[in-house]
Amino acid sequence: MVSGEPRDAVEEQGEVEEGAPGGPRRRRLRRLRPDYPRAGRRGVRRWLPSWRQLVLLAAGFVGALTAAAVVMYVRTDIPTDLNAFATQQNNVYYWADGTEMARTGLVNRQDVPLEQVPEKVQWAVLAAENASFYSDPGVSVKGIARAFYRMGSGGDTQGGSTITQQYVKNAYLNQRQDFTRKLDEAFIALKLDRQVDKKDILGGYLNISWFGRGSYGIERAAQAYYGKHVSQLNASEGAFLAAVLKGASLYDPALGDENRARAVERWAWILDRMVEIGKLSAEERAQYNVFPEPQAPQQQAGLSGQTGYLVDLARAYLQSHADVSPAQFDLGGYQIYTTFEKPRQGALTQAVQDAAKNLDPDNRPADQNVHLGAASVGADGRILAVYGGPDYLKQGFNNANTSNVPAGSAFTPLVYAAGLDQGVQRERQGNRKPVGPSTFYDGDNGVDLQTPEGPYWARDGKKAKSANDDGRSWGPISLRAAVEQSVNGPMEQLGMDVGLDNVRRSALGFGLLPDSMGDLVPGFSLGNSTPSAIRLADAYTAFGGQGMRTDPYSVDRVSRNGADIAVERPDAVRAATVTVAAEIDTALRGAVKDGTAKEVGQAVPDAAGKTGVNQARTAGWFVGYRGAVATAVSLFRMDAKTLELQPLTGVAGAAPNTPDYTTPAAIWAAYTKAAG
């Protein structure tokens, strides 16, 4: 042997003669011991394994992995019971006193044989979800690997699952996204694929899947979206239903324009995919060039009157403040304990309905398209009562939760609060100076509005001027009196002096939402913003609550089958100092004693509040509080087609000079007296 020749095995080195003691035994031991570090090599090469060693190592790893997989496969059993959705329950809503308010959420599911599902509809689902369904082993190796990678890297696990895996997940397992559940899903799917006919798996999948709108199974989905039996669906409608399988919250067109755009795009892709895999001819595809618009969601029975508005508010709050997805919620079994107080709800509804008796839309055009909305909110943020409209089943949108009705002069207390808190700046380089209730402003009509740089020029190229109600001039007037008497000019000028951006920040601090804020023009101080009645009532709780307020909420607690579910509750925050809140409270009490709301003060002596009208006369308000409860009542007219607001002149037969807040103020007083 040549000296220095590389060798890969120890037994090749220092061979022992046949007759030497222990020779054969030593050779056997050397064969068992790996040549590592490698003899006959120098430097780094001593530590580099040979290709034979690498092959043996890889083979050992694969063998161990295969053995583990075989053991897991053998030990995996197909569960004999389906998930709890098969025993679907209602969701039950309760009043604040614990009595039952409504039951909703019954699963809308009806199994149908696969033979009743048109073949084109079946293939629409397969094209979208798992085109290789009939040929794959029930699992996607790439999909599982991708899911594990995404879980390991903190991403989601969507995508890559076969229909068999999805069926296993929905029928037998939970929705938890972890390695154990993914392994269980894979092995059950493998075993199920070997033991159950593919058509049975597909039929089970179509009958168990969630399609949104409370519908489980393709038959009820066909009814919910197209009002027909599944056997009557065509390929185009089937492609849409296959699209919502991806997530109804993203693809149901009824939930918004963005959803519709996504649905149209995915619908078209699914039809094209069917052509690609040979399940739809090009000629048939050409017939489906118009998106098959689904029907509007049907209103659920049992939600008539005001109940539907309350349920909607509670459901929306729950789904945005608890770890409960729409799909989970539709499974039912939840007990939702709301903040709504039944006696107050009855009193508010009665007060609005009594006022509505003065409307005569059949004989008086001014009474057509009239809407009334109202909301009561406690000092701790609890929504106590809501009037959303005449009947939820007839009018789905909630008048108390609108986002298009200007607050008008009911907004001016927020301007006053900003001025008291931040002071004013009347000169460009000047310091801010404090203002108080006895600070006087020019209350005349038609006064030029000033900025620190000079007159404010409107977009029409003219100087902006104050515009008081009825064109009345008041002369010099204190800020407190301007609030009490609802004099527009001083409030407009105060807003300019404080800075409209500062007033906006202050209003946001009182809980008004950013997307309800109006343009920062002089009219901003007179309420061109459009907060809902719920939000405006909540803002006023700060004036009677020493400056503290809490975001409005409608759910106190939630449980499911006896187990409590965590629901986020808003915290109290300071919107104004105690001193500022006390001054606003004084001004609002003056408004109901000797100001524009004195009729309310006569009916409810211990009240505080503010009337509200806007310059276009398209909204009338009264917002006020007694004790720890604030209530906002709104009146507006809205064109049913364009949704544009219309003037309130002559509503309920009122004379032309009758203030637009008259009806809201009367409703507020009647309700507050009845509620006690």
XYZ file of C-alpha atoms in Angstrom:
676
model
C 0.000 0.000 0.000
C 1.318 3.405 -0.906
C 2.070 5.594 2.088
C -0.415 8.444 2.637
C -3.184 6.902 0.472
C -6.583 8.081 1.819
C -8.758 5.490 3.467
C -12.493 5.716 4.459
C -12.698 2.893 6.975
C -10.747 2.148 10.093
C -10.525 -1.541 9.277
C -8.225 -0.660 6.363
C -5.616 0.689 8.756
C -3.126 -1.348 10.799
C -4.472 -4.753 9.757
C -3.822 -7.542 12.269
C -2.356 -10.817 11.168
C -4.739 -13.749 11.043
C -3.065 -15.584 13.852
C -2.572 -12.655 16.168
C -4.514 -12.733 19.430
C -7.906 -11.050 19.138
C -7.389 -10.297 15.438
C -10.889 -11.113 14.009
C -12.662 -9.550 17.002
C -10.689 -6.331 16.702
C -11.496 -6.158 12.976
C -15.259 -6.486 13.739
C -15.119 -3.681 16.299
C -13.308 -1.452 13.869
C -16.006 -2.046 11.247
C -18.700 -0.910 13.722
C -16.898 2.280 14.711
C -17.311 5.103 12.102
C -14.166 6.563 10.663
C -14.685 10.043 12.159
C -12.612 12.124 12.327
C -11.362 10.489 9.186
C -7.998 8.760 9.404
C -5.485 9.463 6.729
C -6.754 13.026 6.229
C -5.165 16.200 7.421
C -6.491 19.576 8.505
C -10.114 20.468 7.797
C -10.540 17.449 5.526
C -10.317 15.147 8.570
C -13.675 16.628 9.737
C -15.540 16.518 6.441
C -17.691 13.358 6.150
C -17.373 11.194 3.061
C -20.223 10.886 0.564
C -20.858 7.366 1.851
C -21.349 8.726 5.359
C -23.692 11.453 4.122
C -25.811 8.908 2.237
C -26.016 6.676 5.304
C -26.996 9.641 7.500
C -29.748 10.774 5.103
C -31.045 7.232 4.757
C -31.182 6.900 8.522
C -33.100 10.152 8.876
C -35.610 9.214 6.180
C -36.017 5.788 7.695
C -36.684 7.196 11.146
C -39.150 9.711 9.737
C -40.930 7.016 7.744
C -41.126 4.745 10.755
C -42.590 7.573 12.871
C -45.125 8.375 10.156
C -46.171 4.717 9.900
C -46.630 4.517 13.670
C -48.686 7.713 13.719
C -50.787 6.554 10.784
C -51.531 3.213 12.445
C -52.379 4.867 15.759
C -54.630 7.532 14.180
C -58.338 6.756 14.299
C -61.087 8.494 12.359
C -63.312 10.160 14.996
C -66.836 8.821 15.209
C -68.485 12.082 16.283
C -68.815 15.324 14.369
C -68.038 18.756 15.765
C -70.533 20.632 17.941
C -71.942 22.533 14.963
C -74.041 19.440 14.221
C -76.021 20.261 17.375
C -76.408 23.925 16.521
C -77.858 26.339 19.092
C -79.353 29.793 19.067
C -77.538 32.901 20.161
C -79.516 34.441 23.013
C -79.514 38.161 23.817
C -80.497 39.438 27.255
C -81.641 42.784 28.597
C -79.525 44.473 31.245
C -81.731 42.941 33.943
C -80.972 39.422 32.691
C -84.321 38.709 31.052
C -84.336 37.354 27.517
C -84.498 39.911 24.705
C -84.069 37.904 21.495
C -82.898 34.620 20.003
C -81.000 34.531 16.733
C -78.362 32.569 14.880
C -80.093 29.253 14.226
C -77.850 27.411 11.798
C -79.320 27.442 8.342
C -78.235 23.998 7.167
C -79.845 21.188 5.194
C -77.925 18.196 3.870
C -78.453 17.224 0.243
C -77.106 14.208 -1.691
C -74.199 15.017 -3.963
C -76.326 13.889 -6.901
C -78.520 16.957 -6.406
C -75.572 19.307 -6.791
C -75.043 20.011 -10.512
C -71.753 18.629 -11.768
C -70.670 22.067 -13.001
C -71.265 23.458 -9.519
C -69.227 20.645 -7.997
C -66.374 21.387 -10.362
C -66.585 25.115 -9.647
C -65.786 24.288 -6.022
C -63.078 21.811 -6.997
C -61.517 24.249 -9.467
C -61.335 26.877 -6.759
C -60.238 24.696 -3.874
C -58.667 21.412 -5.039
C -58.620 20.561 -8.751
C -56.656 17.344 -8.101
C -59.198 16.091 -5.561
C -60.057 12.860 -7.368
C -56.415 11.888 -7.887
C -54.606 13.089 -4.757
C -54.134 10.946 -1.620
C -56.211 13.297 0.514
C -53.350 15.531 1.599
C -51.095 18.088 -0.002
C -47.496 17.536 1.034
C -46.502 20.968 -0.264
C -49.439 22.543 1.528
C -48.571 20.893 4.832
C -44.910 21.894 4.516
C -45.954 25.451 3.694
C -48.351 25.522 6.664
C -45.623 24.339 9.047
C -43.209 26.917 7.655
C -45.746 29.727 8.062
C -46.604 28.672 11.595
C -42.930 28.515 12.433
C -42.331 31.961 10.983
C -45.380 33.509 12.651
C -47.546 33.677 9.509
C -50.992 32.264 8.803
C -51.692 28.708 7.655
C -54.228 29.337 4.951
C -53.776 27.782 1.554
C -52.550 24.394 0.487
C -55.138 22.177 2.229
C -57.028 19.652 0.156
C -60.797 19.366 0.345
C -60.326 16.172 2.350
C -58.186 18.052 4.878
C -60.689 20.884 5.070
C -63.513 18.404 5.617
C -61.556 16.721 8.402
C -60.816 20.081 10.036
C -64.442 21.219 9.901
C -66.066 17.901 10.746
C -63.785 16.446 13.409
C -61.207 18.940 14.659
C -61.037 22.456 16.043
C -59.898 25.620 14.266
C -56.706 25.955 16.320
C -53.656 26.575 14.131
C -50.767 24.555 15.560
C -48.517 21.634 14.656
C -50.513 19.013 16.557
C -53.776 19.881 14.884
C -52.130 19.983 11.474
C -50.623 16.534 12.011
C -53.954 15.129 13.187
C -55.627 16.672 10.149
C -53.111 15.140 7.747
C -53.210 11.595 9.119
C -56.981 11.491 9.503
C -57.281 12.797 5.935
C -54.928 10.074 4.647
C -56.867 7.357 6.409
C -60.242 8.820 5.418
C -59.160 8.972 1.774
C -58.348 5.240 1.820
C -61.551 4.194 3.579
C -64.249 6.540 2.220
C -65.354 7.111 -1.351
C -64.221 10.433 -2.816
C -67.786 11.415 -3.693
C -68.865 10.884 -0.090
C -66.046 13.136 1.097
C -67.000 15.839 -1.395
C -70.667 15.555 -0.436
C -69.802 15.857 3.248
C -67.587 18.855 2.565
C -70.305 20.674 0.599
C -72.893 19.982 3.302
C -70.704 21.053 6.204
C -68.897 24.138 4.883
C -69.754 27.663 5.994
C -70.865 29.988 3.199
C -71.720 33.065 5.272
C -75.154 34.601 5.955
C -75.595 31.989 8.681
C -75.644 29.213 6.084
C -73.916 25.871 6.495
C -74.001 23.652 3.449
C -74.444 24.435 -0.217
C -78.221 23.905 -0.211
C -78.890 26.652 2.353
C -76.253 28.822 0.690
C -78.154 28.504 -2.599
C -81.291 29.660 -0.783
C -79.516 32.482 1.082
C -77.798 33.961 -1.990
C -80.111 33.021 -4.864
C -83.394 31.918 -3.317
C -83.356 28.569 -5.127
C -82.649 24.892 -4.588
C -79.042 23.891 -5.189
C -80.102 21.699 -8.114
C -81.209 24.864 -9.959
C -77.820 26.558 -9.787
C -75.793 27.082 -12.938
C -72.007 27.107 -13.278
C -71.821 30.890 -12.868
C -73.775 30.888 -9.597
C -71.756 27.904 -8.454
C -68.556 29.844 -9.118
C -69.776 32.641 -6.870
C -70.637 30.211 -4.062
C -67.185 28.682 -4.496
C -65.766 32.190 -4.078
C -67.519 32.837 -0.740
C -66.073 29.572 0.560
C -62.802 31.519 0.741
C -64.396 33.802 3.312
C -67.860 35.345 3.222
C -66.661 38.353 5.174
C -64.392 39.166 2.220
C -66.543 38.075 -0.726
C -70.210 38.679 0.167
C -71.168 41.696 -2.003
C -73.798 42.757 0.544
C -70.987 43.773 2.909
C -69.598 46.546 0.710
C -68.203 47.624 -2.638
C -64.746 46.254 -1.882
C -66.250 42.850 -1.180
C -68.146 42.955 -4.459
C -64.994 43.799 -6.405
C -63.162 40.879 -4.801
C -66.102 38.556 -5.470
C -66.284 39.511 -9.162
C -62.552 38.972 -9.599
C -62.547 35.561 -7.920
C -65.775 34.477 -9.686
C -64.182 35.201 -13.072
C -60.992 33.411 -12.083
C -62.902 30.292 -11.020
C -64.758 30.126 -14.343
C -61.467 30.548 -16.213
C -59.923 27.858 -14.039
C -62.769 25.480 -14.938
C -61.946 26.017 -18.598
C -58.259 25.437 -17.869
C -58.884 22.039 -16.245
C -61.348 20.987 -18.945
C -64.564 21.151 -16.930
C -66.143 24.069 -18.798
C -65.936 24.701 -22.508
C -64.875 28.037 -23.924
C -68.343 28.406 -25.450
C -70.010 27.848 -22.075
C -67.579 30.246 -20.413
C -68.513 32.947 -22.936
C -72.127 32.715 -21.780
C -71.152 33.768 -18.260
C -69.807 37.271 -18.761
C -72.161 39.018 -16.301
C -71.632 38.593 -12.575
C -74.604 36.701 -11.032
C -75.654 39.232 -8.414
C -76.898 37.468 -5.266
C -80.075 38.684 -3.602
C -79.964 40.967 -0.579
C -79.661 39.198 2.790
C -83.054 38.275 4.178
C -84.001 39.780 7.511
C -84.167 37.310 10.332
C -87.552 36.693 11.921
C -87.985 37.781 15.531
C -86.139 41.061 15.096
C -89.139 43.288 14.465
C -89.621 46.677 16.071
C -86.544 48.001 17.822
C -85.126 44.579 18.706
C -83.205 44.192 15.451
C -81.401 47.504 15.954
C -80.351 46.452 19.459
C -79.194 43.029 18.283
C -77.177 44.582 15.460
C -75.411 46.953 17.848
C -74.612 44.174 20.322
C -73.403 41.760 17.648
C -71.181 44.404 16.039
C -69.660 45.306 19.411
C -69.072 41.667 20.329
C -67.369 40.791 17.054
C -65.063 43.815 17.241
C -64.211 43.516 20.951
C -63.996 39.756 21.531
C -62.113 36.879 19.935
C -65.202 35.597 18.119
C -65.191 35.400 14.329
C -68.387 35.718 12.265
C -68.142 32.024 11.377
C -67.838 31.030 15.030
C -70.691 33.321 15.988
C -72.939 31.779 13.353
C -72.372 28.396 14.991
C -74.469 29.737 17.853
C -74.554 28.887 21.529
C -73.591 32.358 22.735
C -75.312 34.205 25.571
C -74.951 37.961 25.091
C -75.810 40.128 28.068
C -76.431 43.624 26.753
C -76.498 47.023 28.408
C -79.987 47.875 27.105
C -82.549 48.616 29.810
C -85.994 47.368 28.897
C -88.007 50.075 30.742
C -85.961 52.858 29.151
C -86.229 51.217 25.733
C -90.003 51.082 26.085
C -90.214 54.698 27.228
C -88.006 55.968 24.394
C -89.916 54.010 21.757
C -93.237 55.282 23.074
C -92.073 58.910 23.147
C -90.909 58.761 19.517
C -94.010 56.928 18.325
C -96.271 59.481 20.041
C -94.454 62.316 18.268
C -94.595 60.448 14.957
C -98.404 60.491 15.131
C -98.207 64.147 14.079
C -96.693 63.103 10.748
C -99.027 62.618 7.801
C -96.913 61.566 4.803
C -99.955 60.553 2.730
C -101.447 64.038 2.780
C -98.482 66.281 3.578
C -95.416 66.100 1.282
C -93.218 67.721 3.942
C -93.787 64.656 6.139
C -92.482 62.223 3.562
C -89.102 60.566 4.194
C -88.964 61.915 7.745
C -86.652 60.031 10.106
C -86.346 60.115 13.875
C -83.418 58.677 15.800
C -82.548 58.645 19.478
C -80.061 57.123 21.902
C -79.525 57.141 25.673
C -76.037 56.584 27.072
C -74.980 56.271 30.707
C -72.098 58.183 32.215
C -70.107 54.930 32.177
C -70.614 54.471 28.423
C -73.428 51.926 28.580
C -75.924 52.319 25.725
C -79.217 52.139 27.593
C -81.823 52.603 24.864
C -81.980 53.242 21.134
C -84.649 54.242 18.656
C -83.398 53.187 15.232
C -86.484 53.539 13.075
C -90.113 52.457 12.750
C -89.303 48.732 12.382
C -86.042 46.887 11.809
C -87.677 44.497 9.344
C -88.912 47.438 7.263
C -85.912 49.753 7.651
C -82.613 48.020 8.266
C -80.402 51.074 8.803
C -80.281 52.559 12.283
C -81.283 56.240 12.595
C -79.462 56.410 15.944
C -76.222 55.265 14.370
C -76.195 57.362 11.196
C -73.142 59.095 9.796
C -74.699 61.725 7.545
C -76.798 64.011 9.795
C -75.101 67.310 10.774
C -75.031 68.027 14.506
C -75.781 71.706 13.935
C -75.626 74.000 16.940
C -75.734 70.988 19.289
C -71.987 70.898 18.503
C -71.303 74.374 19.958
C -70.793 73.211 23.592
C -67.732 71.332 22.304
C -66.440 74.564 20.743
C -67.055 76.391 24.010
C -65.190 73.638 25.908
C -62.198 73.961 23.548
C -62.126 77.732 24.078
C -62.276 77.470 27.859
C -59.555 74.823 27.878
C -57.113 76.193 25.298
C -57.735 79.918 25.156
C -57.650 81.980 21.970
C -55.105 83.529 19.635
C -56.337 86.610 17.761
C -53.004 87.846 16.382
C -50.582 85.921 14.193
C -47.584 86.242 16.507
C -49.626 86.884 19.628
C -49.858 84.744 22.719
C -52.921 82.683 23.525
C -55.251 84.387 25.976
C -57.837 82.784 28.233
C -61.570 83.263 27.723
C -64.362 82.627 30.176
C -68.126 82.662 30.496
C -68.170 86.453 30.829
C -65.938 87.094 27.797
C -67.955 89.187 25.340
C -68.178 88.657 21.593
C -70.013 90.554 18.881
C -73.426 88.905 18.563
C -74.662 90.893 15.567
C -75.657 89.193 12.351
C -73.416 89.553 9.307
C -70.186 90.310 11.161
C -66.934 89.576 9.277
C -65.267 86.437 10.626
C -61.609 87.005 11.507
C -58.486 84.831 11.563
C -55.162 85.830 13.194
C -54.076 86.936 9.691
C -57.196 88.964 8.957
C -60.664 88.330 7.447
C -61.569 84.805 6.417
C -62.180 84.631 2.674
C -64.665 82.003 1.581
C -64.271 79.852 -1.509
C -66.564 82.170 -3.468
C -64.024 84.976 -3.045
C -66.120 86.860 -0.482
C -65.504 87.541 3.165
C -67.190 84.982 5.423
C -69.781 86.542 7.733
C -71.657 85.339 10.777
C -75.219 84.143 10.228
C -77.509 84.022 13.263
C -80.832 82.220 13.236
C -83.549 84.434 11.728
C -80.844 87.040 11.005
C -81.175 88.439 14.523
C -78.505 90.768 15.955
C -77.766 90.453 19.659
C -75.063 93.065 20.158
C -72.250 92.305 22.605
C -72.988 88.976 24.283
C -71.093 86.763 26.706
C -69.949 83.326 25.624
C -72.177 81.656 28.209
C -75.207 83.559 26.971
C -74.295 82.756 23.362
C -74.473 79.045 24.210
C -77.696 79.428 26.168
C -79.426 81.433 23.423
C -77.791 79.512 20.536
C -76.276 82.600 18.933
C -74.181 81.445 15.987
C -71.829 84.371 15.360
C -69.876 84.288 18.629
C -69.472 80.491 18.359
C -68.141 80.772 14.809
C -65.679 83.465 15.812
C -64.670 81.569 18.949
C -63.849 78.564 16.782
C -61.664 80.745 14.547
C -59.897 82.206 17.586
C -59.258 78.812 19.192
C -58.174 77.333 15.864
C -60.423 74.924 14.003
C -57.817 72.178 14.165
C -57.725 72.606 17.951
C -61.519 72.422 18.121
C -61.405 69.240 16.051
C -58.892 67.626 18.413
C -61.065 68.598 21.352
C -64.149 67.067 19.709
C -62.252 63.821 19.122
C -61.378 63.833 22.806
C -65.106 63.893 23.556
C -65.485 60.665 21.600
C -66.626 61.843 18.187
C -65.183 59.657 15.448
C -62.603 60.994 12.972
C -64.639 60.023 9.916
C -67.598 62.053 11.196
C -65.630 65.300 11.328
C -66.662 68.041 8.895
C -64.511 70.374 6.809
C -62.423 72.897 8.764
C -64.279 75.988 7.624
C -66.147 78.504 9.802
C -69.232 76.273 9.614
C -67.267 73.583 11.472
C -68.070 75.366 14.740
C -71.768 75.301 13.862
C -71.844 71.552 13.454
C -71.066 70.513 9.897
C -69.769 67.285 11.496
C -72.069 64.263 11.434
C -71.761 62.258 14.661
C -74.399 59.646 15.410
C -76.950 60.169 18.154
C -75.088 57.523 20.163
C -71.774 59.376 19.930
C -73.238 62.834 20.576
C -75.118 61.629 23.651
C -71.921 60.016 24.894
C -69.992 63.276 24.418
C -72.516 65.149 26.583
C -72.001 62.695 29.472
C -68.680 64.465 30.107
C -70.433 67.739 30.913
C -72.486 66.181 33.687
C -69.677 63.822 34.736
C -66.991 66.309 35.802
C -65.174 65.972 32.499
C -64.941 62.158 32.412
C -66.435 60.008 29.663
C -66.302 56.427 28.364
C -66.720 55.210 24.800
C -70.217 53.801 24.253
C -70.613 50.039 24.471
C -73.562 47.669 24.255
C -72.329 44.320 25.633
C -71.706 43.779 29.322
C -70.562 40.153 29.189
C -70.692 37.042 26.984
C -70.654 33.333 27.674
C -70.907 30.185 25.604
C -72.251 27.002 27.135
C -71.512 28.336 30.603
C -67.940 29.479 29.915
C -67.264 33.215 30.005
C -65.706 34.838 26.951
C -63.500 37.871 27.416
C -64.986 41.064 25.986
C -63.015 44.305 25.933
C -64.601 47.131 27.884
C -63.652 50.778 27.238
C -61.922 52.718 29.992
C -63.038 56.069 31.328
C -60.966 58.985 29.999
C -60.826 62.668 30.774
C -62.338 64.813 28.027
C -62.324 68.112 29.953
C -61.107 69.494 33.234
C -63.500 69.602 36.157
C -63.641 73.402 35.860
C -64.428 73.384 32.127
C -67.064 70.663 32.516
C -68.711 72.598 35.354
C -68.973 75.753 33.219
C -70.461 73.871 30.259
C -72.929 72.264 32.652
C -73.920 75.713 33.918
C -74.469 76.986 30.370
C -76.547 73.940 29.401
C -78.700 74.330 32.496
C -79.184 77.977 31.567
C -80.302 76.895 28.080
C -83.185 74.854 29.508
C -84.060 77.491 32.069
C -84.098 80.737 30.078
C -82.624 79.852 26.695
C -83.757 78.126 23.526
C -84.760 74.967 25.415
C -86.885 76.523 28.138
C -89.879 74.336 27.164
C -87.740 71.332 28.115
C -86.794 73.008 31.381
C -90.448 73.537 32.224
C -91.164 69.829 31.689
C -87.928 68.514 33.257
C -86.665 71.167 35.725
C -83.420 69.388 36.643
C -82.297 68.860 33.046
C -79.380 70.286 31.098
C -79.169 70.335 27.342
C -78.824 72.095 24.026
C -80.980 72.505 20.952
C -79.425 71.921 17.557
C -80.192 73.112 14.042
C -77.973 73.566 10.999
C -77.980 76.475 8.583
C -79.344 74.363 5.726
C -82.305 73.378 7.918
C -81.867 69.693 7.179
C -81.384 68.520 10.781
C -82.965 69.197 14.148
C -81.575 67.979 17.480
C -81.965 68.048 21.185
C -79.116 66.657 23.265
C -79.155 66.767 27.031
C -78.846 64.896 30.275
C -80.458 64.443 33.623
C -78.410 62.773 36.300
C -76.018 60.191 34.860
C -77.901 59.597 31.591
C -77.473 61.632 28.399
C -79.880 61.369 25.470
C -79.694 62.665 21.916
C -82.740 62.916 19.634
C -82.442 63.750 15.935
C -84.918 64.661 13.197
C -84.064 64.653 9.492
C -85.516 64.027 6.055
C -83.633 61.878 3.567
C -84.390 61.120 -0.058
C -84.888 57.371 -0.318
C -82.961 57.090 -3.593
C -80.141 59.620 -3.377
C -79.808 59.550 0.455
C -79.459 63.336 0.334
C -80.899 65.331 3.215
C -83.918 67.530 2.520
C -85.193 70.694 4.283
C -87.382 70.226 7.347
C -89.660 73.193 6.581
C -93.273 72.333 7.360
C -92.616 68.940 8.949
C -95.558 67.860 11.136
C -97.481 70.872 9.894
C -95.180 73.346 11.639
C -95.283 77.016 10.697
C -92.326 78.255 8.597
C -90.649 79.966 11.563
C -90.964 76.971 13.895
C -87.495 75.831 15.051
C -86.440 72.451 13.670
C -85.545 71.233 17.151
C -89.136 71.460 18.428
C -90.027 67.808 17.813
C -86.723 66.373 19.134
C -87.024 68.528 22.262
C -90.576 67.319 22.890
C -89.505 63.689 22.454
C -86.558 64.189 24.814
C -88.745 65.714 27.518
C -91.475 63.074 27.253
C -88.978 60.239 27.372
C -86.941 61.658 30.244
C -90.052 62.214 32.361
C -91.310 58.679 31.673
C -87.925 57.025 32.280
C -87.699 58.608 35.714
